[in-house]
XYZ file of C-alpha atoms in Angstrom:
80
model
C 69.034 41.259 4.338
C 68.696 38.464 7.059
C 68.250 35.049 5.364
C 65.250 33.140 6.417
C 64.506 30.179 9.347
C 64.032 26.761 7.726
C 61.602 25.566 10.740
C 60.552 21.870 10.609
C 57.176 21.093 9.252
C 54.128 20.770 11.405
C 54.062 16.417 11.495
C 58.001 15.915 10.154
C 59.687 13.262 12.031
C 62.582 13.492 14.319
C 66.298 13.311 12.774
C 66.846 10.858 16.349
C 63.164 9.415 17.439
C 64.562 7.445 20.438
C 66.161 10.810 21.817
C 63.026 12.505 20.696
C 60.925 9.919 23.013
C 63.495 9.991 25.915
C 63.683 13.814 25.748
C 61.875 14.737 29.307
C 58.897 16.933 28.756
C 59.431 20.942 29.316
C 56.065 21.147 31.064
C 56.269 18.485 33.777
C 57.291 19.148 36.562
C 58.111 15.196 37.767
C 61.262 13.736 35.678
C 59.255 11.311 33.507
C 59.703 10.533 30.102
C 56.766 11.064 27.409
C 55.552 10.926 24.374
C 52.105 11.781 22.261
C 50.144 9.075 21.355
C 47.217 9.350 18.781
C 44.139 7.343 18.417
C 41.337 7.368 16.385
C 37.846 7.684 17.948
C 34.290 7.833 16.578
C 32.537 11.132 18.452
C 30.120 9.199 20.050
C 33.066 7.251 21.981
C 34.898 10.564 22.261
C 31.705 12.588 23.991
C 32.068 9.310 26.659
C 35.314 9.265 27.282
C 34.713 13.310 27.643
C 31.233 12.397 30.563
C 33.486 9.392 32.288
C 36.380 11.298 33.293
C 34.772 14.681 34.290
C 32.485 12.349 36.268
C 35.653 11.194 37.953
C 37.006 14.424 38.560
C 40.172 14.122 36.271
C 41.178 14.574 32.691
C 40.631 12.397 29.726
C 44.472 12.525 29.401
C 45.448 11.330 33.147
C 42.468 8.164 33.115
C 44.090 7.047 29.837
C 47.246 7.345 31.420
C 46.089 5.132 34.052
C 43.769 2.959 32.340
C 46.654 1.885 30.347
C 49.189 1.231 32.994
C 46.680 -0.892 35.058
C 46.409 -2.966 31.435
C 49.856 -2.975 30.927
C 52.049 -3.001 33.641
C 55.843 -2.461 34.237
C 57.174 -5.928 33.491
C 60.700 -4.741 33.431
C 61.353 -6.991 36.737
C 59.841 -10.278 35.023
C 61.885 -13.064 33.784
C 60.678 -14.260 30.879
Protein backbone atom coordinates (compact mmCIF):
# COMPACT_ATOMS: atom_id res chain seq x y z
CA UNK A 1 0.00 0.00 0.00
CA UNK A 2 1.31 3.40 -0.88
CA UNK A 3 1.12 6.35 1.48
CA UNK A 4 -1.02 9.34 0.64
CA UNK A 5 0.69 12.51 -0.40
CA UNK A 6 -0.40 15.56 1.55
CA UNK A 7 -0.75 18.59 -0.68
CA UNK A 8 -0.88 22.13 0.66
CA UNK A 9 -4.38 23.57 1.02
CA UNK A 10 -5.87 25.96 -1.51
CA UNK A 11 -5.14 29.09 0.48
CA UNK A 12 -2.27 27.86 2.61
CA UNK A 13 0.55 30.27 3.37
CA UNK A 14 3.97 29.52 1.91
CA UNK A 15 6.66 28.45 4.38
CA UNK A 16 8.97 31.27 3.22
CA UNK A 17 6.82 34.19 1.96
CA UNK A 18 9.80 36.32 0.89
CA UNK A 19 11.17 33.56 -1.34
CA UNK A 20 7.66 32.80 -2.67
CA UNK A 21 7.04 36.43 -3.69
CA UNK A 22 10.41 36.69 -5.44
CA UNK A 23 10.08 33.31 -7.17
CA UNK A 24 9.94 33.84 -10.95
CA UNK A 25 6.60 33.19 -12.63
CA UNK A 26 6.90 29.89 -14.49
CA UNK A 27 4.69 31.05 -17.36
CA UNK A 28 6.29 34.48 -17.84
CA UNK A 29 8.75 34.92 -20.67
CA UNK A 30 10.37 37.92 -19.03
CA UNK A 31 12.58 37.77 -15.97
CA UNK A 32 10.25 39.63 -13.57
CA UNK A 33 9.17 38.77 -10.06
CA UNK A 34 5.40 38.62 -9.70
CA UNK A 35 2.83 38.04 -6.99
CA UNK A 36 -0.94 37.75 -7.06
CA UNK A 37 -2.93 40.66 -5.62
CA UNK A 38 -6.58 40.25 -4.69
CA UNK A 39 -8.88 43.26 -4.52
CA UNK A 40 -12.59 43.55 -3.83
CA UNK A 41 -14.60 45.43 -6.45
CA UNK A 42 -18.31 45.68 -7.05
CA UNK A 43 -19.76 43.81 -10.02
CA UNK A 44 -20.50 47.15 -11.69
CA UNK A 45 -16.89 48.32 -11.35
CA UNK A 46 -15.63 44.95 -12.59
CA UNK A 47 -17.79 45.33 -15.67
CA UNK A 48 -16.49 48.87 -16.29
CA UNK A 49 -12.90 47.64 -15.95
CA UNK A 50 -13.51 44.84 -18.46
CA UNK A 51 -15.15 47.21 -20.96
CA UNK A 52 -12.35 49.78 -20.61
CA UNK A 53 -9.68 47.12 -21.09
CA UNK A 54 -11.47 45.70 -24.13
CA UNK A 55 -11.77 49.17 -25.69
CA UNK A 56 -8.02 49.67 -25.20
CA UNK A 57 -7.22 46.27 -26.68
CA UNK A 58 -5.64 44.88 -23.53
CA UNK A 59 -6.46 42.64 -20.60
CA UNK A 60 -7.71 43.95 -17.27
CA UNK A 61 -4.54 42.63 -15.62
CA UNK A 62 -2.28 44.51 -18.05
CA UNK A 63 -4.35 47.68 -17.68
CA UNK A 64 -4.17 47.50 -13.87
CA UNK A 65 -0.41 46.79 -13.95
CA UNK A 66 0.08 49.93 -16.07
CA UNK A 67 -2.13 51.97 -13.71
CA UNK A 68 -0.26 50.79 -10.61
CA UNK A 69 3.13 51.38 -12.26
CA UNK A 70 2.07 54.91 -13.21
CA UNK A 71 0.62 55.74 -9.78
CA UNK A 72 3.42 54.10 -7.79
CA UNK A 73 6.65 54.58 -9.76
CA UNK A 74 9.89 52.87 -8.76
CA UNK A 75 11.69 55.20 -6.37
CA UNK A 76 14.68 52.98 -5.60
CA UNK A 77 17.09 55.69 -6.84
CA UNK A 78 15.49 58.50 -4.82
CA UNK A 79 17.18 59.83 -1.72
CA UNK A 80 14.86 60.15 1.33
